[in-house]
Amino acid sequence: MMVCKICGHENVDAKFCEKCGSKLEYEVEGRVAVQPDEHQEIHSSENTTTTFPKEVETVKFKAPAGNPHTAFTAPPPTEHSSSGQAESESSQLKPYLDSAKQNSKIYFNYFVTGLKSPLRVAKKTGSEQLLNGIISMVIFAILLPLMLYLSLGSARGYMRSPFVDIVLKPVFWLTLFIFLIAVYTFGAVKLSTNRRVGLKEVIARFGTLLIPFIVIVLAAFIFLLMGIGIGKLFIAIALLGTIFTIPALITLSYKRESPGGIDTLYSILLIYVAVFLTIFILGDSVGSMLGSSNFFGF
């Protein structure tokens, strides 16, 4: 339907007005896109690309009394106190300390039992006491050089490295020397009485029989500190007992199970020969410990 602009008559599907004859003009209605200005476009762009975050956990702080406008800052991270660190370190060391206490208690009981009846206990000692036997050997090897070091007193100041030369090096050589004596004893037992014997068992028995001589060395040290000359005699007894008495007692502690083995006496003599050859080969390293005239008085 078209409306004539001249007379206002409504015409239906006609090119000219039915009333006044004027030519009708069709008007096409359309939408003109209006370009928004820059401000609106930017605002629209921001609205379309803006994303809203999820809920954010908020932290509430209480304002101090009397000053509600005070700015708040996050509290500083807590630091472990020195007491807390000490407790943490002690808790980490506790298992090791407990283990050390337990092992010390075991060795103390072993030491006391061996001191009361050394030969009887040594005959029943097996390889299960290997660790205790090694500890006894190391203690004996440490005591003699340490006694020499302490006996020097102020004279240590004139030496370049007294602890290394007097304690550490002699301890190494003396420990090696004692171990070799135990090995020679093991060989003697294997050749004479018991071919099934084990080295661990011989070392364990050697350490058990060393217990009385450790006590003798400690007594000698006390006498030397008191200025009593008998202390040197005690040291000589301890050394001679370690070299000659203990190998013989260990060899005799085994029952003969090898009829074809050499006589026990000859096996003991072989031990003594091997010991003297070791002193000759090692020279001053062991000989200086066994015959230092400044310390033992020989």
PDB file of C-alpha atoms in Angstrom:
ATOM      1  CA  MET A   1       0.000   0.000   0.000  1.00  0.00           C
ATOM      2  CA  MET A   2       1.332   3.413  -1.054  1.00  0.00           C
ATOM      3  CA  VAL A   3       0.264   6.839   0.298  1.00  0.00           C
ATOM      4  CA  CYS A   4       0.212   9.755  -2.140  1.00  0.00           C
ATOM      5  CA  LYS A   5       2.331  12.618  -0.998  1.00  0.00           C
ATOM      6  CA  ILE A   6       0.139  15.140  -2.817  1.00  0.00           C
ATOM      7  CA  CYS A   7      -3.379  14.273  -1.692  1.00  0.00           C
ATOM      8  CA  GLY A   8      -2.756  11.645   0.908  1.00  0.00           C
ATOM      9  CA  HIS A   9      -4.849   8.967  -0.795  1.00  0.00           C
ATOM     10  CA  GLU A  10      -3.964   5.378  -0.078  1.00  0.00           C
ATOM     11  CA  ASN A  11      -3.336   3.387  -3.242  1.00  0.00           C
ATOM     12  CA  VAL A  12      -2.941  -0.347  -3.600  1.00  0.00           C
ATOM     13  CA  ASP A  13      -0.343  -1.640  -6.079  1.00  0.00           C
ATOM     14  CA  ALA A  14      -0.507   1.438  -8.344  1.00  0.00           C
ATOM     15  CA  LYS A  15       2.121   3.578  -9.993  1.00  0.00           C
ATOM     16  CA  PHE A  16      -0.106   6.691 -10.143  1.00  0.00           C
ATOM     17  CA  CYS A  17      -2.497   8.039  -7.515  1.00  0.00           C
ATOM     18  CA  GLU A  18      -6.048   6.973  -8.194  1.00  0.00           C
ATOM     19  CA  LYS A  19      -7.400  10.287  -6.908  1.00  0.00           C
ATOM     20  CA  CYS A  20      -5.077  13.005  -8.225  1.00  0.00           C
ATOM     21  CA  GLY A  21      -3.051  11.059 -10.798  1.00  0.00           C
ATOM     22  CA  SER A  22       0.316  11.967  -9.320  1.00  0.00           C
ATOM     23  CA  LYS A  23       3.177   9.558  -9.766  1.00  0.00           C
ATOM     24  CA  LEU A  24       3.788   7.514  -6.706  1.00  0.00           C
ATOM     25  CA  GLU A  25       7.323   7.127  -5.375  1.00  0.00           C
ATOM     26  CA  TYR A  26       8.263   4.051  -3.421  1.00  0.00           C
ATOM     27  CA  GLU A  27      10.432   4.553  -0.313  1.00  0.00           C
ATOM     28  CA  VAL A  28      12.726   1.791   0.738  1.00  0.00           C
ATOM     29  CA  GLU A  29      13.044   1.592   4.459  1.00  0.00           C
ATOM     30  CA  GLY A  30      16.402   0.411   5.792  1.00  0.00           C
ATOM     31  CA  ARG A  31      18.679   0.574   8.731  1.00  0.00           C
ATOM     32  CA  VAL A  32      21.736   2.668   8.564  1.00  0.00           C
ATOM     33  CA  ALA A  33      24.555   1.446  10.731  1.00  0.00           C
ATOM     34  CA  VAL A  34      25.654   4.230  12.946  1.00  0.00           C
ATOM     35  CA  GLN A  35      29.381   4.172  13.686  1.00  0.00           C
ATOM     36  CA  PRO A  36      30.027   4.724  17.327  1.00  0.00           C
ATOM     37  CA  ASP A  37      32.611   7.219  18.320  1.00  0.00           C
ATOM     38  CA  GLU A  38      36.032   6.168  19.551  1.00  0.00           C
ATOM     39  CA  HIS A  39      35.131   6.424  23.211  1.00  0.00           C
ATOM     40  CA  GLN A  40      32.131   4.161  22.825  1.00  0.00           C
ATOM     41  CA  GLU A  41      34.080   1.693  20.708  1.00  0.00           C
ATOM     42  CA  ILE A  42      36.851   1.419  23.246  1.00  0.00           C
ATOM     43  CA  HIS A  43      34.330   1.093  26.038  1.00  0.00           C
ATOM     44  CA  SER A  44      32.481  -1.618  24.149  1.00  0.00           C
ATOM     45  CA  SER A  45      35.730  -3.431  23.444  1.00  0.00           C
ATOM     46  CA  GLU A  46      36.660  -3.365  27.071  1.00  0.00           C
ATOM     47  CA  ASN A  47      33.291  -4.714  28.046  1.00  0.00           C
ATOM     48  CA  THR A  48      33.494  -7.610  25.632  1.00  0.00           C
ATOM     49  CA  THR A  49      37.036  -8.670  26.549  1.00  0.00           C
ATOM     50  CA  THR A  50      36.822  -8.185  30.282  1.00  0.00           C
ATOM     51  CA  THR A  51      36.670 -11.423  32.256  1.00  0.00           C
ATOM     52  CA  PHE A  52      35.572 -11.598  35.791  1.00  0.00           C
ATOM     53  CA  PRO A  53      37.854 -13.468  38.179  1.00  0.00           C
ATOM     54  CA  LYS A  54      36.648 -16.114  40.456  1.00  0.00           C
ATOM     55  CA  GLU A  55      36.190 -15.504  44.092  1.00  0.00           C
ATOM     56  CA  VAL A  56      39.333 -14.268  45.728  1.00  0.00           C
ATOM     57  CA  GLU A  57      40.025 -15.215  49.270  1.00  0.00           C
ATOM     58  CA  THR A  58      40.245 -12.077  51.319  1.00  0.00           C
ATOM     59  CA  VAL A  59      42.204 -11.619  54.497  1.00  0.00           C
ATOM     60  CA  LYS A  60      40.699  -9.515  57.193  1.00  0.00           C
ATOM     61  CA  PHE A  61      42.833  -7.574  59.610  1.00  0.00           C
ATOM     62  CA  LYS A  62      41.714  -5.914  62.733  1.00  0.00           C
ATOM     63  CA  ALA A  63      42.527  -2.253  62.985  1.00  0.00           C
ATOM     64  CA  PRO A  64      44.393  -1.188  66.065  1.00  0.00           C
ATOM     65  CA  ALA A  65      42.307   0.537  68.642  1.00  0.00           C
ATOM     66  CA  GLY A  66      42.002   4.271  68.224  1.00  0.00           C
ATOM     67  CA  ASN A  67      43.368   4.390  64.657  1.00  0.00           C
ATOM     68  CA  PRO A  68      40.923   2.807  62.160  1.00  0.00           C
ATOM     69  CA  HIS A  69      42.677   4.351  59.111  1.00  0.00           C
ATOM     70  CA  THR A  70      46.024   2.674  59.675  1.00  0.00           C
ATOM     71  CA  ALA A  71      47.312   0.853  56.585  1.00  0.00           C
ATOM     72  CA  PHE A  72      47.821  -2.852  57.035  1.00  0.00           C
ATOM     73  CA  THR A  73      50.701  -4.911  55.741  1.00  0.00           C
ATOM     74  CA  ALA A  74      51.017  -8.657  55.612  1.00  0.00           C
ATOM     75  CA  PRO A  75      52.834 -10.071  58.653  1.00  0.00           C
ATOM     76  CA  PRO A  76      56.447 -11.151  57.987  1.00  0.00           C
ATOM     77  CA  PRO A  77      57.118 -14.903  57.651  1.00  0.00           C
ATOM     78  CA  THR A  78      57.907 -16.550  60.932  1.00  0.00           C
ATOM     79  CA  GLU A  79      61.528 -17.585  61.398  1.00  0.00           C
ATOM     80  CA  HIS A  80      62.658 -20.687  63.232  1.00  0.00           C
ATOM     81  CA  SER A  81      64.180 -19.784  66.515  1.00  0.00           C
ATOM     82  CA  SER A  82      67.577 -21.031  67.548  1.00  0.00           C
ATOM     83  CA  SER A  83      65.954 -23.283  70.111  1.00  0.00           C
ATOM     84  CA  GLY A  84      63.765 -24.810  67.406  1.00  0.00           C
ATOM     85  CA  GLN A  85      66.790 -25.492  65.208  1.00  0.00           C
ATOM     86  CA  ALA A  86      68.605 -27.046  68.138  1.00  0.00           C
ATOM     87  CA  GLU A  87      65.647 -29.317  68.826  1.00  0.00           C
ATOM     88  CA  SER A  88      65.516 -30.325  65.153  1.00  0.00           C
ATOM     89  CA  GLU A  89      69.231 -31.156  65.086  1.00  0.00           C
ATOM     90  CA  SER A  90      69.008 -33.064  68.349  1.00  0.00           C
ATOM     91  CA  SER A  91      66.089 -35.106  67.020  1.00  0.00           C
ATOM     92  CA  GLN A  92      68.164 -36.018  63.949  1.00  0.00           C
ATOM     93  CA  LEU A  93      71.173 -37.008  66.034  1.00  0.00           C
ATOM     94  CA  LYS A  94      69.141 -38.945  68.578  1.00  0.00           C
ATOM     95  CA  PRO A  95      69.137 -42.280  66.656  1.00  0.00           C
ATOM     96  CA  TYR A  96      72.928 -42.136  66.275  1.00  0.00           C
ATOM     97  CA  LEU A  97      73.401 -41.253  69.940  1.00  0.00           C
ATOM     98  CA  ASP A  98      71.105 -44.060  71.030  1.00  0.00           C
ATOM     99  CA  SER A  99      73.005 -46.496  68.815  1.00  0.00           C
ATOM    100  CA  ALA A 100      76.335 -45.305  70.212  1.00  0.00           C
ATOM    101  CA  LYS A 101      75.067 -45.690  73.773  1.00  0.00           C
ATOM    102  CA  GLN A 102      73.798 -49.182  73.042  1.00  0.00           C
ATOM    103  CA  ASN A 103      77.089 -50.259  71.433  1.00  0.00           C
ATOM    104  CA  SER A 104      79.066 -48.728  74.301  1.00  0.00           C
ATOM    105  CA  LYS A 105      76.978 -50.652  76.783  1.00  0.00           C
ATOM    106  CA  ILE A 106      77.526 -53.904  74.862  1.00  0.00           C
ATOM    107  CA  TYR A 107      81.291 -53.369  74.722  1.00  0.00           C
ATOM    108  CA  PHE A 108      81.430 -52.431  78.410  1.00  0.00           C
ATOM    109  CA  ASN A 109      79.727 -55.692  79.372  1.00  0.00           C
ATOM    110  CA  TYR A 110      82.072 -57.583  77.043  1.00  0.00           C
ATOM    111  CA  PHE A 111      85.078 -55.791  78.572  1.00  0.00           C
ATOM    112  CA  VAL A 112      84.065 -56.525  82.175  1.00  0.00           C
ATOM    113  CA  THR A 113      83.349 -60.189  81.416  1.00  0.00           C
ATOM    114  CA  GLY A 114      86.663 -60.596  79.603  1.00  0.00           C
ATOM    115  CA  LEU A 115      88.535 -58.900  82.444  1.00  0.00           C
ATOM    116  CA  LYS A 116      87.108 -61.274  85.042  1.00  0.00           C
ATOM    117  CA  SER A 117      87.918 -64.505  83.183  1.00  0.00           C
ATOM    118  CA  PRO A 118      89.881 -63.708  80.007  1.00  0.00           C
ATOM    119  CA  LEU A 119      91.084 -67.206  79.131  1.00  0.00           C
ATOM    120  CA  ARG A 120      87.790 -68.938  79.888  1.00  0.00           C
ATOM    121  CA  VAL A 121      85.833 -66.322  77.917  1.00  0.00           C
ATOM    122  CA  ALA A 122      88.328 -66.431  75.017  1.00  0.00           C
ATOM    123  CA  LYS A 123      87.847 -70.195  74.629  1.00  0.00           C
ATOM    124  CA  LYS A 124      84.112 -69.626  74.095  1.00  0.00           C
ATOM    125  CA  THR A 125      84.493 -66.521  71.936  1.00  0.00           C
ATOM    126  CA  GLY A 126      83.410 -66.896  68.320  1.00  0.00           C
ATOM    127  CA  SER A 127      83.310 -64.709  65.236  1.00  0.00           C
ATOM    128  CA  GLU A 128      80.191 -62.956  66.566  1.00  0.00           C
ATOM    129  CA  GLN A 129      82.508 -60.931  68.835  1.00  0.00           C
ATOM    130  CA  LEU A 130      84.658 -59.721  65.920  1.00  0.00           C
ATOM    131  CA  LEU A 131      83.690 -56.057  66.320  1.00  0.00           C
ATOM    132  CA  ASN A 132      84.448 -56.036  70.038  1.00  0.00           C
ATOM    133  CA  GLY A 133      87.771 -57.728  69.384  1.00  0.00           C
ATOM    134  CA  ILE A 134      88.714 -55.084  66.803  1.00  0.00           C
ATOM    135  CA  ILE A 135      87.736 -52.318  69.225  1.00  0.00           C
ATOM    136  CA  SER A 136      90.044 -53.786  71.874  1.00  0.00           C
ATOM    137  CA  MET A 137      92.926 -53.945  69.397  1.00  0.00           C
ATOM    138  CA  VAL A 138      92.398 -50.321  68.335  1.00  0.00           C
ATOM    139  CA  ILE A 139      92.181 -49.112  71.953  1.00  0.00           C
ATOM    140  CA  PHE A 140      95.434 -50.868  72.798  1.00  0.00           C
ATOM    141  CA  ALA A 141      97.138 -49.385  69.726  1.00  0.00           C
ATOM    142  CA  ILE A 142      95.959 -45.864  70.642  1.00  0.00           C
ATOM    143  CA  LEU A 143      96.898 -45.958  74.317  1.00  0.00           C
ATOM    144  CA  LEU A 144     100.676 -46.375  73.941  1.00  0.00           C
ATOM    145  CA  PRO A 145     101.280 -43.486  71.487  1.00  0.00           C
ATOM    146  CA  LEU A 146      98.850 -41.297  73.413  1.00  0.00           C
ATOM    147  CA  MET A 147     100.764 -41.953  76.627  1.00  0.00           C
ATOM    148  CA  LEU A 148     103.990 -40.964  74.908  1.00  0.00           C
ATOM    149  CA  TYR A 149     102.358 -37.788  73.562  1.00  0.00           C
ATOM    150  CA  LEU A 150     101.027 -36.744  76.966  1.00  0.00           C
ATOM    151  CA  SER A 151     104.270 -37.595  78.750  1.00  0.00           C
ATOM    152  CA  LEU A 152     106.244 -35.119  76.626  1.00  0.00           C
ATOM    153  CA  GLY A 153     104.465 -32.150  78.163  1.00  0.00           C
ATOM    154  CA  SER A 154     105.855 -28.774  77.115  1.00  0.00           C
ATOM    155  CA  ALA A 155     108.465 -30.465  74.910  1.00  0.00           C
ATOM    156  CA  ARG A 156     105.757 -30.905  72.269  1.00  0.00           C
ATOM    157  CA  GLY A 157     106.050 -27.198  71.481  1.00  0.00           C
ATOM    158  CA  TYR A 158     109.500 -27.725  69.919  1.00  0.00           C
ATOM    159  CA  MET A 159     108.173 -30.279  67.439  1.00  0.00           C
ATOM    160  CA  ARG A 160     106.724 -29.423  64.036  1.00  0.00           C
ATOM    161  CA  SER A 161     103.687 -31.733  64.146  1.00  0.00           C
ATOM    162  CA  PRO A 162     103.841 -33.694  67.404  1.00  0.00           C
ATOM    163  CA  PHE A 163     100.347 -35.188  67.268  1.00  0.00           C
ATOM    164  CA  VAL A 164     100.832 -36.582  63.766  1.00  0.00           C
ATOM    165  CA  ASP A 165     104.358 -37.893  64.404  1.00  0.00           C
ATOM    166  CA  ILE A 166     103.787 -39.225  67.918  1.00  0.00           C
ATOM    167  CA  VAL A 167     100.157 -40.365  67.821  1.00  0.00           C
ATOM    168  CA  LEU A 168      98.647 -40.824  64.350  1.00  0.00           C
ATOM    169  CA  LYS A 169     101.529 -42.529  62.550  1.00  0.00           C
ATOM    170  CA  PRO A 170     102.470 -44.875  65.445  1.00  0.00           C
ATOM    171  CA  VAL A 171      98.791 -45.793  65.915  1.00  0.00           C
ATOM    172  CA  PHE A 172      98.601 -46.899  62.279  1.00  0.00           C
ATOM    173  CA  TRP A 173     101.786 -48.991  62.446  1.00  0.00           C
ATOM    174  CA  LEU A 174     100.971 -50.480  65.841  1.00  0.00           C
ATOM    175  CA  THR A 175      97.462 -51.442  64.707  1.00  0.00           C
ATOM    176  CA  LEU A 176      98.939 -53.095  61.621  1.00  0.00           C
ATOM    177  CA  PHE A 177     101.518 -54.893  63.770  1.00  0.00           C
ATOM    178  CA  ILE A 178      98.872 -56.286  66.151  1.00  0.00           C
ATOM    179  CA  PHE A 179      96.718 -57.375  63.232  1.00  0.00           C
ATOM    180  CA  LEU A 180      99.667 -59.222  61.695  1.00  0.00           C
ATOM    181  CA  ILE A 181     100.294 -61.038  64.976  1.00  0.00           C
ATOM    182  CA  ALA A 182      96.656 -62.178  64.917  1.00  0.00           C
ATOM    183  CA  VAL A 183      97.104 -63.377  61.319  1.00  0.00           C
ATOM    184  CA  TYR A 184     100.253 -65.316  62.282  1.00  0.00           C
ATOM    185  CA  THR A 185      98.337 -66.894  65.146  1.00  0.00           C
ATOM    186  CA  PHE A 186      95.543 -67.871  62.769  1.00  0.00           C
ATOM    187  CA  GLY A 187      98.066 -69.570  60.509  1.00  0.00           C
ATOM    188  CA  ALA A 188      99.651 -71.412  63.448  1.00  0.00           C
ATOM    189  CA  VAL A 189      96.293 -72.752  64.639  1.00  0.00           C
ATOM    190  CA  LYS A 190      95.400 -73.856  61.125  1.00  0.00           C
ATOM    191  CA  LEU A 191      98.715 -75.700  60.730  1.00  0.00           C
ATOM    192  CA  SER A 192      98.681 -77.401  64.112  1.00  0.00           C
ATOM    193  CA  THR A 193      95.314 -77.984  65.749  1.00  0.00           C
ATOM    194  CA  ASN A 194      92.234 -76.881  63.772  1.00  0.00           C
ATOM    195  CA  ARG A 195      92.150 -76.516  60.004  1.00  0.00           C
ATOM    196  CA  ARG A 196      88.565 -75.249  60.018  1.00  0.00           C
ATOM    197  CA  VAL A 197      89.306 -72.221  62.166  1.00  0.00           C
ATOM    198  CA  GLY A 198      88.349 -68.796  60.787  1.00  0.00           C
ATOM    199  CA  LEU A 199      90.337 -65.570  60.896  1.00  0.00           C
ATOM    200  CA  LYS A 200      87.385 -63.625  62.367  1.00  0.00           C
ATOM    201  CA  GLU A 201      87.228 -65.995  65.312  1.00  0.00           C
ATOM    202  CA  VAL A 202      90.966 -65.709  65.998  1.00  0.00           C
ATOM    203  CA  ILE A 203      90.776 -61.896  65.898  1.00  0.00           C
ATOM    204  CA  ALA A 204      87.823 -61.957  68.302  1.00  0.00           C
ATOM    205  CA  ARG A 205      89.765 -64.153  70.748  1.00  0.00           C
ATOM    206  CA  PHE A 206      92.846 -61.979  70.360  1.00  0.00           C
ATOM    207  CA  GLY A 207      90.814 -58.904  71.322  1.00  0.00           C
ATOM    208  CA  THR A 208      89.355 -60.696  74.334  1.00  0.00           C
ATOM    209  CA  LEU A 209      92.792 -61.638  75.652  1.00  0.00           C
ATOM    210  CA  LEU A 210      93.976 -58.042  75.121  1.00  0.00           C
ATOM    211  CA  ILE A 211      91.564 -56.714  77.741  1.00  0.00           C
ATOM    212  CA  PRO A 212      93.828 -57.404  80.785  1.00  0.00           C
ATOM    213  CA  PHE A 213      96.790 -55.804  79.005  1.00  0.00           C
ATOM    214  CA  ILE A 214      94.709 -52.694  78.242  1.00  0.00           C
ATOM    215  CA  VAL A 215      94.120 -52.348  81.975  1.00  0.00           C
ATOM    216  CA  ILE A 216      97.851 -52.856  82.606  1.00  0.00           C
ATOM    217  CA  VAL A 217      98.676 -50.027  80.164  1.00  0.00           C
ATOM    218  CA  LEU A 218      96.185 -47.717  81.885  1.00  0.00           C
ATOM    219  CA  ALA A 219      97.739 -48.549  85.258  1.00  0.00           C
ATOM    220  CA  ALA A 220     101.197 -47.861  83.806  1.00  0.00           C
ATOM    221  CA  PHE A 221     100.046 -44.455  82.616  1.00  0.00           C
ATOM    222  CA  ILE A 222      98.786 -43.553  86.079  1.00  0.00           C
ATOM    223  CA  PHE A 223     102.081 -44.620  87.632  1.00  0.00           C
ATOM    224  CA  LEU A 224     104.048 -42.590  85.105  1.00  0.00           C
ATOM    225  CA  LEU A 225     101.990 -39.489  85.838  1.00  0.00           C
ATOM    226  CA  MET A 226     102.716 -39.973  89.526  1.00  0.00           C
ATOM    227  CA  GLY A 227     106.428 -40.324  88.774  1.00  0.00           C
ATOM    228  CA  ILE A 228     106.612 -43.955  89.878  1.00  0.00           C
ATOM    229  CA  GLY A 229     109.130 -45.984  87.858  1.00  0.00           C
ATOM    230  CA  ILE A 230     107.111 -49.189  88.040  1.00  0.00           C
ATOM    231  CA  GLY A 231     104.952 -47.804  85.245  1.00  0.00           C
ATOM    232  CA  LYS A 232     107.692 -48.665  82.729  1.00  0.00           C
ATOM    233  CA  LEU A 233     107.663 -52.254  83.945  1.00  0.00           C
ATOM    234  CA  PHE A 234     103.920 -52.429  83.403  1.00  0.00           C
ATOM    235  CA  ILE A 235     104.325 -51.215  79.826  1.00  0.00           C
ATOM    236  CA  ALA A 236     106.958 -53.889  79.167  1.00  0.00           C
ATOM    237  CA  ILE A 237     104.593 -56.558  80.536  1.00  0.00           C
ATOM    238  CA  ALA A 238     101.785 -55.324  78.297  1.00  0.00           C
ATOM    239  CA  LEU A 239     103.964 -55.364  75.180  1.00  0.00           C
ATOM    240  CA  LEU A 240     105.574 -58.740  75.843  1.00  0.00           C
ATOM    241  CA  GLY A 241     102.216 -60.266  76.704  1.00  0.00           C
ATOM    242  CA  THR A 242     100.694 -58.995  73.466  1.00  0.00           C
ATOM    243  CA  ILE A 243     103.552 -60.321  71.351  1.00  0.00           C
ATOM    244  CA  PHE A 244     104.299 -63.641  73.061  1.00  0.00           C
ATOM    245  CA  THR A 245     101.590 -64.651  75.564  1.00  0.00           C
ATOM    246  CA  ILE A 246      98.389 -64.032  73.608  1.00  0.00           C
ATOM    247  CA  PRO A 247      99.400 -66.020  70.464  1.00  0.00           C
ATOM    248  CA  ALA A 248     100.443 -68.986  72.595  1.00  0.00           C
ATOM    249  CA  LEU A 249      97.196 -68.938  74.616  1.00  0.00           C
ATOM    250  CA  ILE A 250      95.050 -68.734  71.494  1.00  0.00           C
ATOM    251  CA  THR A 251      96.896 -71.642  69.884  1.00  0.00           C
ATOM    252  CA  LEU A 252      96.447 -73.736  73.015  1.00  0.00           C
ATOM    253  CA  SER A 253      92.753 -72.815  73.349  1.00  0.00           C
ATOM    254  CA  TYR A 254      91.846 -75.043  70.380  1.00  0.00           C
ATOM    255  CA  LYS A 255      91.578 -78.793  70.692  1.00  0.00           C
ATOM    256  CA  ARG A 256      93.585 -80.778  68.214  1.00  0.00           C
ATOM    257  CA  GLU A 257      91.342 -81.865  65.346  1.00  0.00           C
ATOM    258  CA  SER A 258      94.091 -82.362  62.750  1.00  0.00           C
ATOM    259  CA  PRO A 259      96.176 -85.470  63.531  1.00  0.00           C
ATOM    260  CA  GLY A 260      98.567 -84.667  60.717  1.00  0.00           C
ATOM    261  CA  GLY A 261      99.262 -81.108  61.872  1.00  0.00           C
ATOM    262  CA  ILE A 262     102.579 -79.902  63.254  1.00  0.00           C
ATOM    263  CA  ASP A 263     103.216 -79.884  66.969  1.00  0.00           C
ATOM    264  CA  THR A 264     101.678 -76.949  68.852  1.00  0.00           C
ATOM    265  CA  LEU A 265     105.039 -75.868  70.267  1.00  0.00           C
ATOM    266  CA  TYR A 266     106.542 -75.539  66.823  1.00  0.00           C
ATOM    267  CA  SER A 267     103.552 -73.569  65.576  1.00  0.00           C
ATOM    268  CA  ILE A 268     104.046 -71.111  68.462  1.00  0.00           C
ATOM    269  CA  LEU A 269     107.714 -70.770  67.625  1.00  0.00           C
ATOM    270  CA  LEU A 270     106.761 -70.030  64.042  1.00  0.00           C
ATOM    271  CA  ILE A 271     104.625 -67.151  65.310  1.00  0.00           C
ATOM    272  CA  TYR A 272     107.608 -65.691  67.187  1.00  0.00           C
ATOM    273  CA  VAL A 273     109.839 -65.984  64.156  1.00  0.00           C
ATOM    274  CA  ALA A 274     107.224 -64.219  61.992  1.00  0.00           C
ATOM    275  CA  VAL A 275     106.900 -61.431  64.581  1.00  0.00           C
ATOM    276  CA  PHE A 276     110.640 -60.737  64.660  1.00  0.00           C
ATOM    277  CA  LEU A 277     110.805 -60.795  60.867  1.00  0.00           C
ATOM    278  CA  THR A 278     107.974 -58.255  60.774  1.00  0.00           C
ATOM    279  CA  ILE A 279     109.840 -55.960  63.162  1.00  0.00           C
ATOM    280  CA  PHE A 280     112.951 -56.319  61.031  1.00  0.00           C
ATOM    281  CA  ILE A 281     111.072 -55.558  57.796  1.00  0.00           C
ATOM    282  CA  LEU A 282     109.041 -52.649  59.100  1.00  0.00           C
ATOM    283  CA  GLY A 283     112.117 -51.276  60.809  1.00  0.00           C
ATOM    284  CA  ASP A 284     111.761 -48.060  62.787  1.00  0.00           C
ATOM    285  CA  SER A 285     107.996 -47.797  62.222  1.00  0.00           C
ATOM    286  CA  VAL A 286     107.258 -50.507  64.791  1.00  0.00           C
ATOM    287  CA  GLY A 287     110.650 -50.793  66.445  1.00  0.00           C
ATOM    288  CA  SER A 288     110.592 -47.193  67.628  1.00  0.00           C
ATOM    289  CA  MET A 289     107.294 -47.867  69.392  1.00  0.00           C
ATOM    290  CA  LEU A 290     108.558 -51.026  71.056  1.00  0.00           C
ATOM    291  CA  GLY A 291     111.938 -49.731  72.142  1.00  0.00           C
ATOM    292  CA  SER A 292     111.852 -45.999  72.646  1.00  0.00           C
ATOM    293  CA  SER A 293     114.386 -45.385  75.379  1.00  0.00           C
ATOM    294  CA  ASN A 294     113.031 -41.943  76.138  1.00  0.00           C
ATOM    295  CA  PHE A 295     109.655 -43.351  77.053  1.00  0.00           C
ATOM    296  CA  PHE A 296     110.093 -46.910  78.250  1.00  0.00           C
ATOM    297  CA  GLY A 297     113.537 -46.484  79.748  1.00  0.00           C
ATOM    298  CA  PHE A 298     115.159 -49.432  77.893  1.00  0.00           C
TER     299      PHE A 298
END
